[in-house]
Amino acid sequence: IYREVKAFKDPGSRQSATLPDTLFPGMKKLVRGKGLTAKRMQDIFPWSRRQATLKEQLKKKRPVIMLLKNIPACLNGSRSKKFGWHYVVAVGYDNTKVQVVTGWKEMGASTTSGANAHHAARSSRFDGAHAKCTWNEIRHAAPGLFWFQ
């Protein structure tokens, strides 16, 4: 996906950034002619509709990329952080929680500020690569959704 979306580097750091209006066209280009479709549901849709779509896609075993506009406590080990845009991938859920892959553990601190900037400690809900977030935490993170079908 990164080759297609042309992620840019943040000036003065080694961290890359991908804006949603760049991610979605890159996703569409990536699957063109392969029998798949890229889909997007922006955060302007009501939470009830986004939650239903998220559940529907996960039931079909389709991971969903979520752009979180606020970093929930489940990812930083203590409290929510406003205005901390970050992509995570939802991979499962139950009645109370959503399982997400954070994308932080695989990268060293020298290549991203993500892990250092957003989590304070490991917990039973966050191991650095996976987190279990409550539905309420996800709702307050104001996610936009992206997926393939």
Backbone as JSON, one array per atom type, in Angstrom:
{
  "sequence": "IYREVKAFKDPGSRQSATLPDTLFPGMKKLVRGKGLTAKRMQDIFPWSRRQATLKEQLKKKRPVIMLLKNIPACLNGSRSKKFGWHYVVAVGYDNTKVQVVTGWKEMGASTTSGANAHHAARSSRFDGAHAKCTWNEIRHAAPGLFWFQ",
  "N": [[0.83, -1.19, 0.0], [1.97, 1.24, 0.78], [3.69, 1.96, -1.35], [1.85, 2.64, -3.33], [0.37, 4.74, -2.2], [2.11, 6.76, -1.81], [3.43, 7.75, 0.63], [4.5, 10.43, 2.72], [7.44, 11.92, 4.18], [7.77, 13.22, 7.43], [8.96, 16.44, 7.97], [12.18, 16.8, 9.36], [12.13, 14.46, 10.82], [12.11, 10.84, 10.91], [9.71, 9.76, 10.53], [6.92, 8.63, 8.71], [4.01, 9.8, 6.94], [0.6, 9.39, 6.06], [-2.09, 10.66, 4.48], [-5.7, 10.5, 4.68], [-7.0, 11.12, 2.25], [-5.1, 10.45, 0.46], [-4.49, 7.82, 1.02], [-6.84, 6.32, 0.34], [-7.22, 6.55, -2.58], [-4.83, 5.22, -3.28], [-5.31, 2.67, -2.25], [-7.41, 1.89, -3.91], [-6.11, 1.85, -6.39], [-4.25, -0.17, -5.94], [-5.8, -2.55, -5.92], [-7.01, -2.62, -8.35], [-8.33, -4.37, -11.1], [-8.11, -6.84, -9.86], [-10.29, -8.08, -8.83], [-11.22, -7.12, -6.43], [-12.56, -4.54, -4.28], [-11.91, -1.32, -3.04], [-13.03, 0.25, -0.11], [-14.49, 2.98, 1.72], [-15.45, 4.64, 4.7], [-16.17, 7.59, 5.99], [-15.53, 9.57, 8.96], [-17.66, 11.29, 9.27], [-20.03, 10.0, 9.08], [-22.71, 8.69, 11.09], [-21.89, 7.26, 14.3], [-23.21, 4.84, 14.91], [-23.71, 3.71, 12.41], [-21.1, 3.4, 11.41], [-20.07, 1.64, 13.32], [-21.7, -0.62, 12.89], [-20.93, -1.25, 10.28], [-18.21, -1.83, 10.67], [-18.42, -4.1, 12.35], [-19.76, -5.83, 10.58], [-17.87, -6.17, 8.48], [-15.72, -7.34, 9.9], [-16.94, -9.7, 10.77], [-17.03, -11.0, 8.36], [-14.45, -11.71, 8.12], [-12.71, -9.74, 7.23], [-10.13, -7.57, 7.62], [-10.11, -4.23, 8.97], [-8.95, -1.06, 8.26], [-8.5, 1.55, 10.47], [-8.66, 4.98, 10.85], [-7.78, 6.71, 13.5], [-8.74, 9.57, 15.17], [-8.3, 10.54, 17.64], [-6.17, 9.36, 20.16], [-6.95, 6.52, 21.86], [-7.22, 5.45, 25.35], [-6.69, 2.75, 25.53], [-4.56, 2.33, 23.85], [-2.46, 3.86, 24.8], [-1.97, 3.2, 27.38], [-2.82, 4.66, 29.6], [-4.37, 7.28, 29.53], [-6.7, 8.96, 27.33], [-5.66, 10.66, 24.33], [-5.98, 13.67, 22.78], [-6.3, 14.62, 19.36], [-4.37, 12.95, 18.05], [-3.74, 11.61, 15.5], [-3.75, 8.35, 14.11], [-3.26, 5.32, 12.34], [-4.76, 2.17, 12.76], [-5.33, -1.38, 12.63], [-8.28, -3.08, 12.69], [-9.04, -6.3, 13.77], [-10.72, -8.1, 14.95], [-13.52, -8.71, 17.21], [-15.63, -8.58, 20.16], [-18.52, -8.59, 22.31], [-17.82, -6.46, 23.97], [-15.28, -5.42, 23.35], [-12.83, -4.34, 20.87], [-10.41, -5.85, 18.87], [-7.26, -4.74, 17.96], [-4.51, -4.18, 15.71], [-1.69, -2.4, 16.27], [0.57, -1.45, 14.88], [2.92, -0.51, 15.95], [4.84, -2.02, 17.47], [6.5, -3.4, 15.73], [8.32, -1.56, 14.73], [11.32, 0.16, 15.41], [12.23, 2.56, 17.98], [13.77, 4.48, 16.79], [12.76, 4.84, 14.27], [10.15, 5.66, 14.36], [7.94, 7.81, 16.13], [5.74, 6.87, 17.29], [5.28, 4.61, 19.21], [6.66, 5.56, 21.46], [5.46, 8.04, 21.81], [2.79, 7.5, 22.29], [2.16, 5.43, 24.13], [2.38, 4.52, 27.55], [2.88, 2.35, 29.23], [3.04, -1.24, 29.27], [0.16, -3.32, 29.31], [-2.61, -5.44, 30.31], [-4.28, -4.97, 28.29], [-2.8, -4.01, 26.2], [-0.06, -4.88, 24.31], [1.93, -3.72, 22.87], [1.91, -4.43, 20.19], [-0.62, -5.4, 19.72], [-3.91, -4.46, 20.74], [-6.69, -4.26, 22.98], [-9.51, -2.61, 22.71], [-12.23, -0.84, 24.16], [-15.59, -0.62, 22.89], [-16.59, 1.91, 23.35], [-14.25, 3.44, 23.66], [-13.26, 3.28, 21.05], [-15.33, 4.58, 19.68], [-15.08, 7.21, 20.71], [-12.63, 7.81, 19.63], [-13.17, 8.59, 17.13], [-13.19, 7.18, 14.51], [-12.34, 6.86, 11.03], [-13.1, 4.59, 8.41], [-11.54, 2.04, 6.42], [-11.41, -0.47, 3.96], [-11.02, -3.61, 2.16], [-13.0, -5.4, -0.18]],
  "CA": [[0.0, 0.0, 0.0], [2.79, 2.45, 0.88], [4.18, 2.36, -2.68], [0.75, 3.23, -4.09], [-0.16, 5.98, -1.6], [3.17, 7.77, -1.79], [3.54, 8.34, 1.96], [5.54, 11.45, 2.78], [8.21, 11.98, 5.42], [7.6, 14.4, 8.25], [10.23, 17.19, 8.0], [12.94, 16.76, 10.6], [12.07, 13.16, 11.49], [12.08, 9.69, 10.0], [8.35, 9.27, 10.57], [6.16, 8.89, 7.5], [2.6, 10.13, 7.17], [-0.29, 9.14, 4.95], [-3.37, 11.3, 4.7], [-6.78, 9.66, 4.19], [-7.32, 11.38, 0.85], [-4.05, 9.8, -0.31], [-4.6, 6.39, 1.28], [-7.95, 5.68, -0.37], [-6.89, 6.33, -4.0], [-3.79, 4.21, -3.35], [-5.95, 1.38, -2.04], [-8.17, 1.57, -5.14], [-5.14, 1.53, -7.43], [-3.63, -1.44, -5.57], [-6.66, -3.71, -6.21], [-7.58, -2.51, -9.69], [-8.17, -5.55, -11.94], [-7.86, -8.03, -9.05], [-11.55, -8.61, -8.32], [-11.52, -6.54, -5.13], [-12.93, -3.13, -4.27], [-11.54, -0.57, -1.84], [-14.18, 0.97, 0.45], [-14.17, 3.98, 2.75], [-16.54, 5.28, 5.42], [-15.57, 8.69, 6.73], [-16.02, 9.79, 10.32], [-18.85, 12.14, 9.28], [-21.2, 9.14, 9.22], [-23.03, 8.43, 12.5], [-21.16, 6.16, 14.91], [-23.98, 3.58, 14.82], [-23.5, 3.15, 11.07], [-19.7, 2.96, 11.31], [-19.91, 0.45, 14.16], [-22.36, -1.74, 12.2], [-20.07, -1.6, 9.14], [-17.02, -2.46, 11.22], [-18.79, -5.46, 12.76], [-20.09, -6.6, 9.38], [-16.64, -6.53, 7.78], [-14.96, -8.26, 10.73], [-17.63, -11.0, 10.72], [-16.66, -11.59, 7.08], [-13.0, -11.93, 8.21], [-12.01, -8.67, 6.5], [-9.57, -6.54, 8.51], [-10.52, -2.86, 8.64], [-8.03, 0.0, 8.66], [-9.21, 2.64, 11.11], [-7.91, 6.2, 11.14], [-8.24, 7.25, 14.78], [-8.4, 11.0, 15.28], [-7.86, 10.71, 19.01], [-5.55, 8.13, 20.61], [-7.67, 6.06, 23.05], [-6.43, 4.97, 26.48], [-6.27, 1.36, 25.3], [-3.31, 2.33, 23.1], [-1.35, 4.55, 25.47], [-1.76, 2.64, 28.71], [-3.28, 5.46, 30.73], [-5.51, 8.15, 29.25], [-6.86, 9.31, 25.93], [-4.9, 11.82, 23.85], [-6.7, 14.36, 21.7], [-5.6, 15.03, 18.14], [-3.19, 12.12, 17.8], [-4.1, 10.74, 14.38], [-2.97, 7.13, 13.93], [-3.95, 4.2, 11.72], [-4.67, 0.84, 13.34], [-6.12, -2.34, 11.87], [-9.19, -3.89, 13.5], [-8.99, -7.68, 13.29], [-11.73, -8.92, 15.61], [-14.3, -8.03, 18.24], [-16.68, -9.29, 20.89], [-19.56, -7.64, 22.74], [-17.3, -5.32, 24.73], [-13.99, -4.9, 22.9], [-12.34, -4.49, 19.51], [-8.99, -6.22, 18.84], [-6.58, -3.98, 16.91], [-3.06, -4.26, 15.52], [-1.32, -0.98, 16.36], [1.63, -1.06, 13.96], [4.03, 0.12, 16.66], [5.86, -2.91, 18.02], [7.43, -3.84, 14.7], [9.25, -0.51, 14.37], [12.14, 0.66, 16.51], [12.0, 3.94, 18.39], [14.5, 5.38, 15.91], [12.05, 5.04, 13.01], [8.83, 6.25, 14.56], [7.69, 8.31, 17.47], [4.45, 6.31, 17.68], [5.25, 3.86, 20.46], [7.1, 6.43, 22.55], [4.55, 9.16, 21.98], [1.41, 7.14, 22.56], [1.88, 4.52, 25.23], [3.22, 4.71, 28.72], [3.24, 1.08, 29.84], [2.33, -2.42, 28.8], [-0.93, -3.7, 30.2], [-3.33, -6.61, 29.82], [-5.02, -4.56, 27.09], [-1.9, -3.51, 25.17], [1.26, -5.5, 24.4], [2.83, -3.04, 21.96], [1.53, -4.74, 18.81], [-2.06, -5.63, 19.72], [-4.63, -3.83, 21.84], [-8.12, -4.53, 23.1], [-10.14, -1.34, 23.02], [-13.67, -0.93, 24.31], [-16.35, 0.04, 21.82], [-16.7, 3.32, 23.7], [-12.97, 4.07, 23.33], [-13.2, 3.41, 19.6], [-16.29, 5.63, 19.31], [-14.5, 8.52, 21.04], [-11.46, 8.02, 18.78], [-13.72, 9.15, 15.88], [-12.49, 6.54, 13.4], [-12.75, 6.67, 9.65], [-12.87, 3.17, 8.11], [-11.07, 1.68, 5.08], [-11.3, -1.91, 3.85], [-11.15, -4.23, 0.84], [-14.0, -6.47, -0.25]],
  "C": [[0.87, 1.26, 0.0], [3.35, 2.92, -0.47], [3.1, 3.1, -3.45], [0.28, 4.56, -3.52], [0.87, 7.1, -1.54], [3.22, 8.52, -0.45], [4.67, 9.35, 1.97], [6.21, 11.44, 4.15], [7.95, 13.3, 6.12], [8.94, 15.15, 8.3], [10.9, 17.09, 9.37], [12.86, 15.44, 11.34], [12.07, 12.07, 10.44], [10.67, 9.11, 9.91], [7.64, 9.6, 9.26], [4.71, 9.17, 7.86], [1.82, 9.85, 5.89], [-1.63, 9.75, 5.28], [-4.49, 10.44, 4.11], [-7.12, 9.88, 2.71], [-6.23, 10.88, -0.09], [-4.16, 8.29, -0.17], [-5.66, 5.74, 0.4], [-7.67, 5.52, -1.87], [-5.8, 5.27, -4.19], [-4.34, 2.81, -3.15], [-6.7, 0.94, -3.3], [-7.21, 1.14, -6.25], [-4.51, 0.15, -7.19], [-4.47, -2.65, -5.99], [-7.3, -3.67, -7.59], [-7.28, -3.76, -10.51], [-7.95, -6.85, -11.19], [-9.13, -8.6, -8.43], [-11.91, -8.12, -6.92], [-11.9, -5.08, -5.31], [-12.45, -2.52, -2.97], [-12.76, 0.24, -1.4], [-13.71, 1.92, 1.55], [-15.46, 4.47, 3.39], [-15.93, 6.34, 6.32], [-16.23, 8.87, 8.1], [-17.23, 10.72, 10.38], [-20.13, 11.31, 9.37], [-21.46, 8.89, 10.71], [-22.27, 7.21, 13.02], [-21.91, 4.84, 14.76], [-23.77, 2.92, 13.46], [-22.07, 2.65, 10.89], [-19.47, 1.69, 12.12], [-20.53, -0.78, 13.48], [-21.51, -2.2, 11.01], [-18.82, -2.31, 9.61], [-17.32, -3.9, 11.63], [-19.06, -6.36, 11.56], [-18.83, -7.06, 8.64], [-15.8, -7.53, 8.58], [-15.61, -9.64, 10.78], [-17.27, -11.75, 9.43], [-15.15, -11.85, 6.98], [-12.2, -10.95, 7.35], [-11.44, -7.67, 7.51], [-9.97, -5.15, 8.03], [-9.47, -1.89, 9.16], [-8.87, 1.11, 9.27], [-8.25, 3.81, 11.3], [-8.52, 6.79, 12.4], [-7.81, 8.7, 14.89], [-7.97, 11.38, 16.69], [-7.3, 9.37, 19.46], [-6.27, 7.68, 21.9], [-6.73, 5.51, 24.13], [-5.94, 3.54, 26.27], [-4.96, 1.27, 24.54], [-2.16, 3.0, 23.84], [-1.15, 4.12, 26.91], [-2.28, 3.48, 29.86], [-4.52, 6.28, 30.39], [-5.56, 8.49, 27.76], [-6.04, 10.56, 25.59], [-5.66, 12.42, 22.68], [-5.76, 14.66, 20.55], [-4.32, 14.25, 17.89], [-3.42, 11.14, 16.68], [-3.15, 9.55, 14.25], [-3.84, 6.08, 13.27], [-3.72, 2.95, 12.56], [-5.51, -0.09, 12.46], [-6.96, -3.15, 12.84], [-9.22, -5.3, 12.9], [-10.01, -8.6, 13.94], [-12.46, -8.12, 16.66], [-15.15, -9.03, 19.01], [-17.68, -8.25, 21.36], [-19.02, -6.38, 23.4], [-16.04, -4.68, 24.15], [-13.73, -5.18, 21.41], [-10.85, -4.81, 19.59], [-8.35, -5.47, 17.68], [-5.09, -4.3, 16.89], [-2.61, -2.81, 15.4], [-0.29, -0.53, 15.33], [2.84, -0.46, 14.63], [5.15, -0.84, 17.03], [6.92, -3.29, 16.98], [8.51, -2.81, 14.36], [10.03, -0.04, 15.59], [11.86, 2.12, 16.81], [12.72, 4.93, 17.48], [13.76, 5.65, 14.6], [10.67, 5.63, 13.16], [8.71, 6.78, 15.97], [6.43, 7.69, 18.06], [4.45, 5.64, 19.04], [5.64, 4.74, 21.64], [6.1, 7.55, 22.83], [3.19, 8.74, 22.52], [1.17, 6.11, 23.65], [2.89, 4.69, 26.35], [3.7, 3.38, 29.3], [2.46, -0.06, 29.2], [1.22, -2.72, 29.8], [-1.6, -4.94, 29.63], [-4.1, -6.27, 28.55], [-4.1, -4.14, 25.95], [-0.52, -4.14, 25.34], [2.28, -4.85, 23.47], [2.5, -3.28, 20.5], [0.02, -4.91, 18.67], [-2.69, -4.92, 20.92], [-6.08, -4.28, 21.81], [-8.76, -3.24, 23.59], [-11.64, -1.53, 23.21], [-14.34, -0.23, 23.13], [-16.46, 1.54, 22.09], [-15.39, 4.07, 23.4], [-12.84, 4.28, 21.82], [-14.14, 4.52, 19.13], [-15.7, 7.01, 19.54], [-13.23, 8.82, 20.24], [-11.87, 8.55, 17.4], [-13.11, 8.51, 14.63], [-13.17, 6.71, 12.04], [-12.36, 5.23, 9.3], [-12.45, 2.99, 6.65], [-10.95, 0.17, 5.04], [-11.38, -2.34, 2.37], [-12.26, -5.27, 0.92], [-14.08, -7.01, -1.66]]
}
